[in-house]
PDB file of C-alpha atoms in Angstrom:
ATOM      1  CA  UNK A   1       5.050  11.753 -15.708  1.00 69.00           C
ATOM      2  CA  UNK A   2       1.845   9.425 -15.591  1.00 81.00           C
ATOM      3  CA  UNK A   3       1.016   7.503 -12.661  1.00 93.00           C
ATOM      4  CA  UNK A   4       0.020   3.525 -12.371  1.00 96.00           C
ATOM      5  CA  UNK A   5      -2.805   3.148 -14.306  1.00 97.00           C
ATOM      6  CA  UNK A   6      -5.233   0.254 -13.913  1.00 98.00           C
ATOM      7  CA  UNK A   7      -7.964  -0.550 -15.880  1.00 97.00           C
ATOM      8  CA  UNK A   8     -10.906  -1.387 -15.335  1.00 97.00           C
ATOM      9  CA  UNK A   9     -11.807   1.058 -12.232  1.00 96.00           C
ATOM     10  CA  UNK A  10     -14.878  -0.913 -11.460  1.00 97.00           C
ATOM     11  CA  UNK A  11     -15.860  -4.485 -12.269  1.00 96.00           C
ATOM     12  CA  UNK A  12     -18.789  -6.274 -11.255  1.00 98.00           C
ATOM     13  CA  UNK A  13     -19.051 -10.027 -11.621  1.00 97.00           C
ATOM     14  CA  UNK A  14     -20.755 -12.821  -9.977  1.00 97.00           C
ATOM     15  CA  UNK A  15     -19.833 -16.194  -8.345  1.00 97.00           C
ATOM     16  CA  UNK A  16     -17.783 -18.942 -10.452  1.00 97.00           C
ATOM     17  CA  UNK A  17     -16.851 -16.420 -13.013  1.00 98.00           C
ATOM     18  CA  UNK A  18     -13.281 -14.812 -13.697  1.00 98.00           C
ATOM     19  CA  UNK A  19     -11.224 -11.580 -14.283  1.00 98.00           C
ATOM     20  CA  UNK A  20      -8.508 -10.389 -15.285  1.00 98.00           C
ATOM     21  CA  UNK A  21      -7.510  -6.549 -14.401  1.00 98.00           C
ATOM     22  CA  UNK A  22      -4.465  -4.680 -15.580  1.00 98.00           C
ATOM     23  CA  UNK A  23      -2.369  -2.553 -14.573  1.00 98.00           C
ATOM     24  CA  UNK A  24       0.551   0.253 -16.400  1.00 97.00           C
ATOM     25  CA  UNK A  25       3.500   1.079 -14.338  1.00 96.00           C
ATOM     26  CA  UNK A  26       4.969   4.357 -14.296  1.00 95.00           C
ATOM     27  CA  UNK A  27       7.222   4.601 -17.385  1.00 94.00           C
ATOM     28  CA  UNK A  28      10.668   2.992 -16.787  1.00 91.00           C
ATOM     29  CA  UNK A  29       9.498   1.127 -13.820  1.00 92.00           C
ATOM     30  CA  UNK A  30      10.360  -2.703 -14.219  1.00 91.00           C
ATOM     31  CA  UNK A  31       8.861  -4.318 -10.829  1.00 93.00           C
ATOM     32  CA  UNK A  32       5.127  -4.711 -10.100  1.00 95.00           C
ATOM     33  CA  UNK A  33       2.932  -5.735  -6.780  1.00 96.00           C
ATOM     34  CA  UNK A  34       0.012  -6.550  -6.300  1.00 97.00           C
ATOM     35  CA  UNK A  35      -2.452  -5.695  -3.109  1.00 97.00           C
ATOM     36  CA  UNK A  36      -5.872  -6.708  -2.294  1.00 97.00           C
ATOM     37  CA  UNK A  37      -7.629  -4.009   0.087  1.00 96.00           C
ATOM     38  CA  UNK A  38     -11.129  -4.969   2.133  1.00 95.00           C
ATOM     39  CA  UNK A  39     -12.308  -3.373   5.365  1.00 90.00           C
ATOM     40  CA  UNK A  40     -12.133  -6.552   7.028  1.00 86.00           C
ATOM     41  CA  UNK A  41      -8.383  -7.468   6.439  1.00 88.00           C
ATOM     42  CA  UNK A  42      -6.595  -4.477   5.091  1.00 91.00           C
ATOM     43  CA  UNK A  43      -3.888  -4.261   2.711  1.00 95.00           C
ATOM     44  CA  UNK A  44      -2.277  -7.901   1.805  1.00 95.00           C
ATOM     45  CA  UNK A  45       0.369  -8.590  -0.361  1.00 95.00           C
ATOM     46  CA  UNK A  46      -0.865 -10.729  -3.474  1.00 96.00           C
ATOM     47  CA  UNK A  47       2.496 -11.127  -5.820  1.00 93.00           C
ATOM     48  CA  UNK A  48       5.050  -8.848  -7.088  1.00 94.00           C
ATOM     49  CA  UNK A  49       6.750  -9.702 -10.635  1.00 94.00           C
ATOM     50  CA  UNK A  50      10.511  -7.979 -12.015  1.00 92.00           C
ATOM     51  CA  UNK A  51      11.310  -8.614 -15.358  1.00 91.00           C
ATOM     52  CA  UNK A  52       8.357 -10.987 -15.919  1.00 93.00           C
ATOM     53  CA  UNK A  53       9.541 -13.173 -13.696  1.00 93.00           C
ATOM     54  CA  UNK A  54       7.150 -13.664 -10.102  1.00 93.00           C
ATOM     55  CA  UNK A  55       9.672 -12.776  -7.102  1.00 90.00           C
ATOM     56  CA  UNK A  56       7.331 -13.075  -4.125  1.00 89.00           C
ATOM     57  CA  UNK A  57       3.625 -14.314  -3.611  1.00 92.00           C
ATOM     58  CA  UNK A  58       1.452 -13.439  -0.714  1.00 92.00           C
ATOM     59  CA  UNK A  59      -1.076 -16.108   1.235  1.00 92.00           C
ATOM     60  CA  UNK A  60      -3.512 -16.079  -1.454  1.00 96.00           C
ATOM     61  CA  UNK A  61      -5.520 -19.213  -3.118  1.00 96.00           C
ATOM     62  CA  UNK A  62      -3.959 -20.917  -6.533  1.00 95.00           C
ATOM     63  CA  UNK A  63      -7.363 -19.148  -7.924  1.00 97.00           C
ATOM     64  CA  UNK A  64      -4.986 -15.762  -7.944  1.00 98.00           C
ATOM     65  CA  UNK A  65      -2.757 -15.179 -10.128  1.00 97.00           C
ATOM     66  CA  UNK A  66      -0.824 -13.215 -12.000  1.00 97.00           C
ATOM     67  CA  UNK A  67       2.084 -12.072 -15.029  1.00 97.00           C
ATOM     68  CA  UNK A  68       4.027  -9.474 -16.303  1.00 97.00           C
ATOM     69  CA  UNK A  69       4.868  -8.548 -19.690  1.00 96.00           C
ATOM     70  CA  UNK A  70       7.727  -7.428 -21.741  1.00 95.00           C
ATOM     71  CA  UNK A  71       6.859  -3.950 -21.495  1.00 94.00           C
ATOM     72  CA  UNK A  72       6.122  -4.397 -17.592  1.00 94.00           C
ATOM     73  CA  UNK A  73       2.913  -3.951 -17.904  1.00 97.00           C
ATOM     74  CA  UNK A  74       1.512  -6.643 -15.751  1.00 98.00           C
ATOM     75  CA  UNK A  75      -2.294  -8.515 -15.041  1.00 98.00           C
ATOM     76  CA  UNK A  76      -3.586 -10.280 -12.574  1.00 98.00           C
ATOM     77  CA  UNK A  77      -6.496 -12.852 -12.854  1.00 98.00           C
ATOM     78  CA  UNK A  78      -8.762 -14.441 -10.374  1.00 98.00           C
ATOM     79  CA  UNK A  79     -10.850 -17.720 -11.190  1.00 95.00           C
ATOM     80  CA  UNK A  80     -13.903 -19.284  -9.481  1.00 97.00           C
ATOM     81  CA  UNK A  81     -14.831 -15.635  -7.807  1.00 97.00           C
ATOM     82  CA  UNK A  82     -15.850 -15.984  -4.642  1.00 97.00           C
ATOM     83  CA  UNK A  83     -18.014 -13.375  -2.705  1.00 97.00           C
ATOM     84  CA  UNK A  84     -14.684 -12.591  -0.537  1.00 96.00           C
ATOM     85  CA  UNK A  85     -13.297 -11.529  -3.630  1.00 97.00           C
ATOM     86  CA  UNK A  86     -14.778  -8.244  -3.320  1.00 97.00           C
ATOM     87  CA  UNK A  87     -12.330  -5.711  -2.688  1.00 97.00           C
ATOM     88  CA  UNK A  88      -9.889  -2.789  -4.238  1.00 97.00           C
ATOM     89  CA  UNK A  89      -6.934  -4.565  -5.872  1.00 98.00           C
ATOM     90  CA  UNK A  90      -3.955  -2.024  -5.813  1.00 98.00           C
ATOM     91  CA  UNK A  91      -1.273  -2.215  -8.305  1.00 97.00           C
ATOM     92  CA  UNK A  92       1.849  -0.507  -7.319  1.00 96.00           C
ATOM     93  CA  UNK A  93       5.612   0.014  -9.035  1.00 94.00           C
ATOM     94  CA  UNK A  94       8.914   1.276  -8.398  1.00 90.00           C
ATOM     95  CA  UNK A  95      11.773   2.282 -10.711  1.00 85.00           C
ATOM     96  CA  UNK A  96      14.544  -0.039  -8.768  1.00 75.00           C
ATOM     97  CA  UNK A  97      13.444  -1.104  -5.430  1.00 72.00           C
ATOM     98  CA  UNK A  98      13.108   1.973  -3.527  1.00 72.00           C
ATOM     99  CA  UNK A  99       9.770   3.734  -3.070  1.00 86.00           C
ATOM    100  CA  UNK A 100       6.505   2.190  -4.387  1.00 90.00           C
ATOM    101  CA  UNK A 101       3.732   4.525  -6.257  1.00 93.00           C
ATOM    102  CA  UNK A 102       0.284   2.758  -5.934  1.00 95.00           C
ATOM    103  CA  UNK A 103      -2.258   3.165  -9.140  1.00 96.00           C
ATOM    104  CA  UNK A 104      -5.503   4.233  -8.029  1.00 96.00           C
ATOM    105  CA  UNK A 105      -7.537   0.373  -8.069  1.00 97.00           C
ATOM    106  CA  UNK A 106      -9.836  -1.489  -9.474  1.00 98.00           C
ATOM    107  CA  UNK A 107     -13.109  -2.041  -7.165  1.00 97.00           C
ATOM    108  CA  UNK A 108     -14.438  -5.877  -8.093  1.00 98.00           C
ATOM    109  CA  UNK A 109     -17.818  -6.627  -6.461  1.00 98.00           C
ATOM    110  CA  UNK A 110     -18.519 -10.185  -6.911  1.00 98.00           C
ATOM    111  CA  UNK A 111     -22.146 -10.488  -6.708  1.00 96.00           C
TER     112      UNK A 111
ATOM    113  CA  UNK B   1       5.696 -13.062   9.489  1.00 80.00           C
ATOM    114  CA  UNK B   2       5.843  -9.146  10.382  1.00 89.00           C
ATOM    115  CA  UNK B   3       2.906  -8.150  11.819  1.00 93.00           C
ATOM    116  CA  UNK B   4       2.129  -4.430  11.895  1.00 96.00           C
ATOM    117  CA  UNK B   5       0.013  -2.454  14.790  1.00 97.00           C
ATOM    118  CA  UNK B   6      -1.160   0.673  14.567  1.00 97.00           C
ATOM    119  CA  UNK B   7      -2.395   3.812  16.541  1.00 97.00           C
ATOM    120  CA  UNK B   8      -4.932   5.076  16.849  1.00 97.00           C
ATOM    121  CA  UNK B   9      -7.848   3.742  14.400  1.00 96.00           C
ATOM    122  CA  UNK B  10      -9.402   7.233  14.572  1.00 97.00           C
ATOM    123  CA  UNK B  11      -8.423  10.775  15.000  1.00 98.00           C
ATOM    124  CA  UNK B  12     -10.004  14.037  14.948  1.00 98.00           C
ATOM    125  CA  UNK B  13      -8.079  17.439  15.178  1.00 98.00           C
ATOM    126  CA  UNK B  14      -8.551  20.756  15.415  1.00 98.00           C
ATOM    127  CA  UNK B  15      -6.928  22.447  12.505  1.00 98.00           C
ATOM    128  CA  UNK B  16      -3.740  23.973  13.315  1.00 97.00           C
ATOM    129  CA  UNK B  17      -3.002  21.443  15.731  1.00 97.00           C
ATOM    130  CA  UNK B  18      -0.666  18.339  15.517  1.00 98.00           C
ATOM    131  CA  UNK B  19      -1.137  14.943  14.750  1.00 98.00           C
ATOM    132  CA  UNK B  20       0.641  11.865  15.836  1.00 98.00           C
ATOM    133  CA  UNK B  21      -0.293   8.152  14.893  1.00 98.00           C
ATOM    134  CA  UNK B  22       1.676   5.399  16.453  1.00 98.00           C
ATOM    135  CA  UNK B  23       2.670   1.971  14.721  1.00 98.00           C
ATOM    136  CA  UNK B  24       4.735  -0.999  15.843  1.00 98.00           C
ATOM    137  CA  UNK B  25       5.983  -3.424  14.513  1.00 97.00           C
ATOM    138  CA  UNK B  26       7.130  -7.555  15.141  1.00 96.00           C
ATOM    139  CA  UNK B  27      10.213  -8.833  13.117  1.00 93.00           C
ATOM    140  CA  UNK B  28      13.447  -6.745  14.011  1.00 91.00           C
ATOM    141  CA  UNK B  29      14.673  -7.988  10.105  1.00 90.00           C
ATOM    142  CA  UNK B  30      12.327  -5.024   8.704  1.00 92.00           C
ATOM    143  CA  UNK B  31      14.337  -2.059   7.554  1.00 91.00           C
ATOM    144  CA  UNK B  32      12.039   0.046   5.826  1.00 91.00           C
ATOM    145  CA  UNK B  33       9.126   2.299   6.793  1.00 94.00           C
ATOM    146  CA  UNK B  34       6.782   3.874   4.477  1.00 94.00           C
ATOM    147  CA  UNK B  35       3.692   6.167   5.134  1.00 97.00           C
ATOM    148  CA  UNK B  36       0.719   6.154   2.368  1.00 97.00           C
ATOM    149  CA  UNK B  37      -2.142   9.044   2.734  1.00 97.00           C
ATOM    150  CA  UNK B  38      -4.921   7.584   1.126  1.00 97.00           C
ATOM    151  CA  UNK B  39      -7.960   9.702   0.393  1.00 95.00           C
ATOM    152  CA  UNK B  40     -11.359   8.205  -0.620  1.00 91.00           C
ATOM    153  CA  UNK B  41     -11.466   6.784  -3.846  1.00 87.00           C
ATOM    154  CA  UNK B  42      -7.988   6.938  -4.460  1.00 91.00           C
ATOM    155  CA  UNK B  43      -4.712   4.770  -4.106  1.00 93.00           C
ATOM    156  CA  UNK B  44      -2.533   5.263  -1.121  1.00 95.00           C
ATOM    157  CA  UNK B  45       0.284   7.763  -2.165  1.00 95.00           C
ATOM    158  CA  UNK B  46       3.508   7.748  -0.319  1.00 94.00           C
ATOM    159  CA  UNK B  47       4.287  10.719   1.688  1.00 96.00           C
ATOM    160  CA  UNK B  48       7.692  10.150   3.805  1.00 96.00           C
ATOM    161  CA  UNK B  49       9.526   7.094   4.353  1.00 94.00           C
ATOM    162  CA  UNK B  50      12.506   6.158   6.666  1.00 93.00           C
ATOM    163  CA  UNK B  51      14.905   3.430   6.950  1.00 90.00           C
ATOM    164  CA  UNK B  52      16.634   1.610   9.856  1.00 86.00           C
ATOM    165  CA  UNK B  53      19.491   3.452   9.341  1.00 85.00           C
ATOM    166  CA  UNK B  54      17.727   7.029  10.528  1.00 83.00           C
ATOM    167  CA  UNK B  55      16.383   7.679  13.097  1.00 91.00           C
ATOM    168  CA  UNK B  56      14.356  10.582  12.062  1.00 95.00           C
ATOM    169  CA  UNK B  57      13.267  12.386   8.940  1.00 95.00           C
ATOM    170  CA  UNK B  58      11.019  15.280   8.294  1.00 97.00           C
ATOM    171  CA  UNK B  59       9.776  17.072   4.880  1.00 95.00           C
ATOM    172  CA  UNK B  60       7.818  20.137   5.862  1.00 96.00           C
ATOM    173  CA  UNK B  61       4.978  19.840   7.956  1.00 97.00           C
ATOM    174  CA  UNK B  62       5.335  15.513   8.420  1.00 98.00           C
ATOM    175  CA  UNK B  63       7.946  14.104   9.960  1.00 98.00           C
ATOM    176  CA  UNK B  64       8.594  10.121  11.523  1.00 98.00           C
ATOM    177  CA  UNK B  65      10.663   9.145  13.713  1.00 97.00           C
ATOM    178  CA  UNK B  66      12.173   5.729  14.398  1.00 96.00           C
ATOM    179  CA  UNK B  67      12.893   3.582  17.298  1.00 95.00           C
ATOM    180  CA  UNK B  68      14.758   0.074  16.401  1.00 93.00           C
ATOM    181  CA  UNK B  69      14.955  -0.964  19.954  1.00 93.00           C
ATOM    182  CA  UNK B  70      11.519  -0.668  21.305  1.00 94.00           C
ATOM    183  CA  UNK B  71      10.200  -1.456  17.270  1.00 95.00           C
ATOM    184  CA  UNK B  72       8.454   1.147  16.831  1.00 95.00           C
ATOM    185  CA  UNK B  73       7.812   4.684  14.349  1.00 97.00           C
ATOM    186  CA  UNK B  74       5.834   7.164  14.501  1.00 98.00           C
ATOM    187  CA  UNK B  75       3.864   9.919  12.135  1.00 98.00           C
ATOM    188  CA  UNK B  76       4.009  13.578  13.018  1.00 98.00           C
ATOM    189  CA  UNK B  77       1.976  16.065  11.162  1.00 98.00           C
ATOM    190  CA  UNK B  78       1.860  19.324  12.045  1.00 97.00           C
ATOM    191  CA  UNK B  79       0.279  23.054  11.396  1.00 98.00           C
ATOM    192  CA  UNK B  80      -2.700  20.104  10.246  1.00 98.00           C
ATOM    193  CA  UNK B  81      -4.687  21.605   7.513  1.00 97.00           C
ATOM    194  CA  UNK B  82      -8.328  20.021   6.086  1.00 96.00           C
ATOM    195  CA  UNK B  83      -6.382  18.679   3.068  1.00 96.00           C
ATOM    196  CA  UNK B  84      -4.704  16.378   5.800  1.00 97.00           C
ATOM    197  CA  UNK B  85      -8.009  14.738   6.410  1.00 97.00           C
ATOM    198  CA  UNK B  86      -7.750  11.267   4.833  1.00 97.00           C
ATOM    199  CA  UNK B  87      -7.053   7.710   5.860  1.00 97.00           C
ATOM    200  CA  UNK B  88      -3.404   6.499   7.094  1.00 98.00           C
ATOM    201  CA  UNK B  89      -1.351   3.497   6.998  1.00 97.00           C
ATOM    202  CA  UNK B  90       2.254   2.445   8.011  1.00 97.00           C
ATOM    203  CA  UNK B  91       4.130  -0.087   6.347  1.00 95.00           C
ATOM    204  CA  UNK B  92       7.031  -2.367   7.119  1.00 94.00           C
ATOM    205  CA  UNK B  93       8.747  -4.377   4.846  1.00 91.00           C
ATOM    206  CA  UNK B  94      12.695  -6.119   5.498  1.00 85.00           C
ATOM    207  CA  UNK B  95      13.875  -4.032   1.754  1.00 68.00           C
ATOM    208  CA  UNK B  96      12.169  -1.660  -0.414  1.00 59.00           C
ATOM    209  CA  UNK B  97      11.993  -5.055  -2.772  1.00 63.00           C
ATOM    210  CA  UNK B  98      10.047  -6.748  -0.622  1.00 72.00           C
ATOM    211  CA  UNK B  99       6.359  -7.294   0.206  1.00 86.00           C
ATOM    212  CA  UNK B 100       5.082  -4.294   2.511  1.00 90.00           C
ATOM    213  CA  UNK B 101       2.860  -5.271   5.501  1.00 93.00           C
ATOM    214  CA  UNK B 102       0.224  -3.010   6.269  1.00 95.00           C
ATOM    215  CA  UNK B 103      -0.978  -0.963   9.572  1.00 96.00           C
ATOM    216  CA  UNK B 104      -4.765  -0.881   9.537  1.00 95.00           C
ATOM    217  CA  UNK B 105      -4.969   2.312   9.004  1.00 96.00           C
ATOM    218  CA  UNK B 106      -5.869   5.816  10.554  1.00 97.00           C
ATOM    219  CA  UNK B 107      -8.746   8.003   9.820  1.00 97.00           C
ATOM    220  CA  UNK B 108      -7.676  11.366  10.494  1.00 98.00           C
ATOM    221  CA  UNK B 109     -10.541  14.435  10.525  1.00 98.00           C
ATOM    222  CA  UNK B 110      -9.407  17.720  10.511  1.00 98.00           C
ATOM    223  CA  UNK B 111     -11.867  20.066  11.860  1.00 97.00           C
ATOM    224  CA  UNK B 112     -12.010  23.936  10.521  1.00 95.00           C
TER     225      UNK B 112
END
């Protein structure tokens, strides 16, 4: 069976601009979350969607946000980048609720 | 909220030898206890996990172990190999539906 995938693995972008990264859950997995990694603050919780519908959100900024789709395939999108932006964001899903399988990232430098 | 301490930050062993990393935790509501192995340029993969209900649990060479009243688990690896080498984090979260909070992590070196 295929792992999280998230696309793109790396993204650079500069100040004031936006992205959107994506991630694939593992086939038959309906709920989605959403970490940002940095050395400076570890792993925090960004949002975590079931059946397209947001469930939780972390302490983040309005500028981050995020959906899922039909198909559970979900994105995430962050406006105005900021240099703190930097970081791996980690998508990770689970079947119903009981053990999360993280995708592999996307690194976004914000330059 | 839950807030999530764990150690040490680094740890080098000799291979062959155990391994033990320490985490604690605040909120008495969490139930659930994962451990992620993450290696460098990868996602953190889940390697045991135990809930409140247990107070131990082992799959070959890791085990944890659990203690509600002082709020506290730990991770045992043993026989460690140079494959173990990699960075590791505890997690607590009050259900597996939940939002995980995060040890910082432990960078563990095994040394040939």
């Amino acid at each position: 069976k295929a792992g999280v995938t998230q696309t793109p693995r790396y993204l650079i972008k500069t100040r004031g601009q936006q992205v959107t990264l994506s991630c694939s859950p593992i086939s038959g997995h309906r709920s989605v979350s959403w970490y940002q990694q940095t050395p400076g603050q570890g792993l925090q919780f960004l949002f975590e969607y079931f059946s397209e519908t947001q469930r939780n959100k972390g302490n983040f900024p309005g500028r981050f946000s995020g959906r899922q789709f039909s198909n559970s395939r979900s994105e995430m999108n962050v406006s105005t980048l900021e240099l703190g932006d930097s970081a791996l964001y980690l998508c990770a899903s689970t079947p119903s609720f009981t053990q999360w399988f993280f995708g592999p990232g996307t690194r976004l430098t914000v330059l | 909220g839950e807030n999530v301490e764990q150690h040490p930050s680094t740890l080098s062993v000799q291979e062959g030898d155990s391994a033990v990393i320490k985490c604690t935790y605040s909120d008495s509501a969490s139930n659930y206890f994962p451990w992620y192995k993450q290696e460098l340029g990868k996602g953190p993969q889940l390697i045991i996990d135990i809930r409140s209900n247990v107070g131990e649990k082992k799959d070959q060479r890791i085990a944890v172990t659990l203690n509600k009243t002082a709020k506290h688990f730990s991770l045992h690896i043993t026989e460690t190999q140079p494959e173990d080498s990699a960075v590791y984090f505890c997690a607590a979260s009050m259900n597996t539906g939940n939002q995980f909070y995060f040890g910082t992590g432990t960078s563990l070196t095994v040394i040939p």
